[in-house]
Coordinates of C-alpha atoms and ligand atoms in Angstrom, one line a residue:
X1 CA -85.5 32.4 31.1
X2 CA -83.4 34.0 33.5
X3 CA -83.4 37.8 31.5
X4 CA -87.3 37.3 33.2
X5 CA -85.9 37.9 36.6
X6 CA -82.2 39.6 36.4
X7 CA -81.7 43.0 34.4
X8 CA -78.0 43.1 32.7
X9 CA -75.7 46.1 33.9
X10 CA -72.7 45.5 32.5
X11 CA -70.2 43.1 31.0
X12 CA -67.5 41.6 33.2
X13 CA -65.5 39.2 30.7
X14 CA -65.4 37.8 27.3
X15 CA -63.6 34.3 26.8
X16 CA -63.0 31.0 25.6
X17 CA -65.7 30.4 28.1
X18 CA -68.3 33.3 26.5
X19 CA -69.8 35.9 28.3
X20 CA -69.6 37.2 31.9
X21 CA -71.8 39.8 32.5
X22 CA -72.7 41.7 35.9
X23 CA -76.9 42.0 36.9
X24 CA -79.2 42.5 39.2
X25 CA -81.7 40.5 40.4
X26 CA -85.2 42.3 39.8
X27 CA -87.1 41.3 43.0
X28 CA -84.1 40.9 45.9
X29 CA -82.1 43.7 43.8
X30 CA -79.5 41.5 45.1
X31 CA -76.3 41.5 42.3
X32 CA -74.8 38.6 40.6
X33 CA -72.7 37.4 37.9
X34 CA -74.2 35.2 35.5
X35 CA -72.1 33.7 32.6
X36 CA -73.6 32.4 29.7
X37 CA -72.6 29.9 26.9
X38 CA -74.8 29.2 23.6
X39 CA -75.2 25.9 22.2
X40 CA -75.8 24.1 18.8
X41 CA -77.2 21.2 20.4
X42 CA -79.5 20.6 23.6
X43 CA -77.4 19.6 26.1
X44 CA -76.8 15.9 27.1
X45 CA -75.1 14.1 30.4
X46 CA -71.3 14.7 29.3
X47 CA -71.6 18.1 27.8
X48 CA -68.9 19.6 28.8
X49 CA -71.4 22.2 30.2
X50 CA -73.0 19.7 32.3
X51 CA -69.2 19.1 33.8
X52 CA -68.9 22.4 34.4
X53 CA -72.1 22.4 36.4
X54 CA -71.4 19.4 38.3
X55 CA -67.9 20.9 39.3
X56 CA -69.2 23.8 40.5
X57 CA -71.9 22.1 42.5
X58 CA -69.2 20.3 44.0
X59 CA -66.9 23.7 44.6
X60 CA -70.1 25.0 46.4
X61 CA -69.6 25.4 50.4
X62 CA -66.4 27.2 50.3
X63 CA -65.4 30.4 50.3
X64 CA -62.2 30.3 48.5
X65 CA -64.1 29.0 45.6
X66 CA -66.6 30.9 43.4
X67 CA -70.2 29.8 44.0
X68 CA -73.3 28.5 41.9
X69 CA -76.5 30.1 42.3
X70 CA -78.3 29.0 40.0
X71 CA -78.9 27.3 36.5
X72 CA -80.8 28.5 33.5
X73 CA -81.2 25.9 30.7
X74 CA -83.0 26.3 27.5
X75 CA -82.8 24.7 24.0
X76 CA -79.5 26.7 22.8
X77 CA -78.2 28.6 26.3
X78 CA -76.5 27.4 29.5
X79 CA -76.5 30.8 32.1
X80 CA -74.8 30.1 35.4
X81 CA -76.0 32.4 38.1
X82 CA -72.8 33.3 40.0
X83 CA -71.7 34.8 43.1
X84 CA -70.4 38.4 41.8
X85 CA -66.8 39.1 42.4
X86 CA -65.9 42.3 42.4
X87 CA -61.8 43.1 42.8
X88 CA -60.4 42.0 39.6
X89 CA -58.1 39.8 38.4
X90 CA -55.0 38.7 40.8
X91 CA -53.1 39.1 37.5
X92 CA -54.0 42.9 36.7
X93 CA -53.5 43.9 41.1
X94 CA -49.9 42.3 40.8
X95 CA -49.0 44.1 37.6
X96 CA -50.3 47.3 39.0
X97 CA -48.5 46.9 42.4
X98 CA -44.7 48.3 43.1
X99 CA -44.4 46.4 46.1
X100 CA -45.8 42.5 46.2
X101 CA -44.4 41.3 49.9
X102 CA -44.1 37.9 50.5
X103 CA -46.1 37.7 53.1
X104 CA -48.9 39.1 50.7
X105 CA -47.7 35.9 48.3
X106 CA -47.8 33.5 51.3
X107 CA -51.6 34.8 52.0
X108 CA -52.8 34.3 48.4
X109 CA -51.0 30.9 47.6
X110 CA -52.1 29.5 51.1
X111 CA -55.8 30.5 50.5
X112 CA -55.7 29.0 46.8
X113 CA -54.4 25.6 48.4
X114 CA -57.3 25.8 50.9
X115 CA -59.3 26.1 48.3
X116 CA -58.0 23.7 46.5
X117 CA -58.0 21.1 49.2
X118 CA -61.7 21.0 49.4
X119 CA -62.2 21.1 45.9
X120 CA -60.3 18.0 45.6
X121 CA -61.2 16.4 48.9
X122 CA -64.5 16.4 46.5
X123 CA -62.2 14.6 43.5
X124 CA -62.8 17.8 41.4
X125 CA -59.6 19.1 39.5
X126 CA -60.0 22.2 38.5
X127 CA -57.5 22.2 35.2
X128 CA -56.7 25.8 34.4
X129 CA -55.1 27.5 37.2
X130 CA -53.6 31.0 36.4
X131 CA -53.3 34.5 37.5
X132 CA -56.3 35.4 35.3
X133 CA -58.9 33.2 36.7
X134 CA -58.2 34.2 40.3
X135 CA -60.2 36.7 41.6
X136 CA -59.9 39.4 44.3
X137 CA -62.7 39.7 47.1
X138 CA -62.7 43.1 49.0
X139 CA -63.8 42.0 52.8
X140 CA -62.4 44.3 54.7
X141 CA -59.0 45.1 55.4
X142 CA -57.5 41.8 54.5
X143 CA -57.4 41.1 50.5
X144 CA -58.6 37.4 50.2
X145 CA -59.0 35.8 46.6
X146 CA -61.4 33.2 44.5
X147 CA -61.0 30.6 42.0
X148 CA -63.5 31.2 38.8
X149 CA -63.3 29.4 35.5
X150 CA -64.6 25.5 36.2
X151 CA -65.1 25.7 32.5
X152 CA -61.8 22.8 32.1
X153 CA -62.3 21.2 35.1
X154 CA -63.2 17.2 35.8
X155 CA -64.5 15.1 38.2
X156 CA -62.2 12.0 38.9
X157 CA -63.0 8.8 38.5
X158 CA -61.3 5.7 40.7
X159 CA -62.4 3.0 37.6
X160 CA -61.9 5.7 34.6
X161 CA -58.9 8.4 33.2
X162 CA -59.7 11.4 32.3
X163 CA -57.6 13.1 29.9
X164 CA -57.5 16.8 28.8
X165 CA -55.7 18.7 25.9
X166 CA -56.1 22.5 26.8
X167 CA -54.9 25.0 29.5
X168 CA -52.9 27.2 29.5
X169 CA -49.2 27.0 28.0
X170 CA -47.1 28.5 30.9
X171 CA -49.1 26.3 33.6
X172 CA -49.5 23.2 32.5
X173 CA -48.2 20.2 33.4
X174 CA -46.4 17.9 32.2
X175 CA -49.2 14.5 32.1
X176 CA -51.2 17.0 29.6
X177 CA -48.6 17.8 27.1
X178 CA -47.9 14.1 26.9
X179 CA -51.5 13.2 26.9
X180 CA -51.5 11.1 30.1
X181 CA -54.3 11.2 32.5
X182 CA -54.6 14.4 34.5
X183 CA -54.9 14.5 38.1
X184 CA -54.7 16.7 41.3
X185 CA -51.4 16.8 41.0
X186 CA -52.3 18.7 37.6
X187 CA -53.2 21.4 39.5
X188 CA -50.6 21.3 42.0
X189 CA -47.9 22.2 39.0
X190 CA -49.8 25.2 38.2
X191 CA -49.9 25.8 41.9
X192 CA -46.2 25.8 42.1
X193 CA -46.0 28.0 38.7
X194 CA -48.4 30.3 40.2
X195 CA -46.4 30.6 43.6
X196 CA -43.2 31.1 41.4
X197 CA -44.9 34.3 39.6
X198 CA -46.0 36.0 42.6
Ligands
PIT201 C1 -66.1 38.1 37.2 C2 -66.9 38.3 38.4 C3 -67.5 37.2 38.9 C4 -67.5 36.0 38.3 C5 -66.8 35.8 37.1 C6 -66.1 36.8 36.6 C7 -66.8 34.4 36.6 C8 -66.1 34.1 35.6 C9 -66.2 32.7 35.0 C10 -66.8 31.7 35.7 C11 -66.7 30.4 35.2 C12 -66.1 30.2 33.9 C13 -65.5 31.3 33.3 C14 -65.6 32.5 33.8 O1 -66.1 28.9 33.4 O2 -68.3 37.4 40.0 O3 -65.4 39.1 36.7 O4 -67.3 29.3 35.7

């Protein structure tokens, strides 16, 4: 159980996705972020919790993308160990700022496509690109961001579609509100919304 080796500071997010909250590992007092989502059933190859995993396994090895630590499973609870993020949500920084320079918008939009070049070099989409689930990272002097929230995304398959019927309204494309199979260029039209925004 993973409350045996983390103690719970604080809660970081509430969701569609359930809980985020902030801890601390006991023996490494190293801190973390460790989301959690309950279950009715055990969990089975498909879950969409087990999707979430395997994208993020996938995601893991670059730094433009949030990382897996570890996973916790028991009878009724999923807990993702996650790396711990600490600069907020791109969407509250730009709402507080009274200057947003380009150059600050080419930055951000050219590390989310880095990103999201490895992620689908790996044939993950991720499905639910938006201001909200992009992260700031404080590493010195230059802001740099992360892409959370795998909780919508898919692996592709070449023999296989994979369809999807959520997101979010203002970002997603087209394929999904027709109910046509989703692909990276799924992600690419919330890229373009995204870069329109900022
Ligand atoms: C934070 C800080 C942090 C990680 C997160 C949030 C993660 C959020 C998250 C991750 C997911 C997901 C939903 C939310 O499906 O270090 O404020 O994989």
């Amino acid at each position: 159980m993973w409350r045996d080796f983390y103690d719970v500071e604080e809660e970081l997010g509430r969701g569609r996705f359930g809980v985020v909250v902030q801890c601390v590992e006991k023996a490494s007092r190293r801190r973390v972020a460790i989301k959690m989502i309950s279950r009715q059933k055990p969990c089975r190859e498909g879950d969409t919790s087990m999707r979430e995993i395997e994208a993020l396994q996938q995601a893991s090895g670059h730094p433009r993308l949030l990382q897996l630590i570890h996973v916790f499973h028991t009878e009724t609870e999923t807990a993702f160990v996650l790396e711990l993020i600490r600069g907020g949500e791109l969407f509250d920084y730009l709402g507080q700022k009274d200057t947003f320079t380009e150059d600050e918008a080419v930055t951000f939009t050219r590390q989310l496509l880095d990103g999201l070049a490895y992620l689908h070099s790996k044939k993950v989409v991720h499905l639910d690109l938006k201001p909200e689930n992009i992260l700031l990272v404080e590493e010195g002097s230059v802001a740099s961001i992360k892409v959370i929230d795998f909780g919508l995304a898919r692996i592709l398959k070449d023999n296989e579609d994979q369809y999807e019927a959520h997101g979010t309204v203002e970002f997603v494309a087209p394929e999904i509100v027709m109910r046509f199979p989703v692909s990276t260029a799924t992600d690419m039209w919330a890229v373009g919304v995204l870069t329109y925004v900022l």
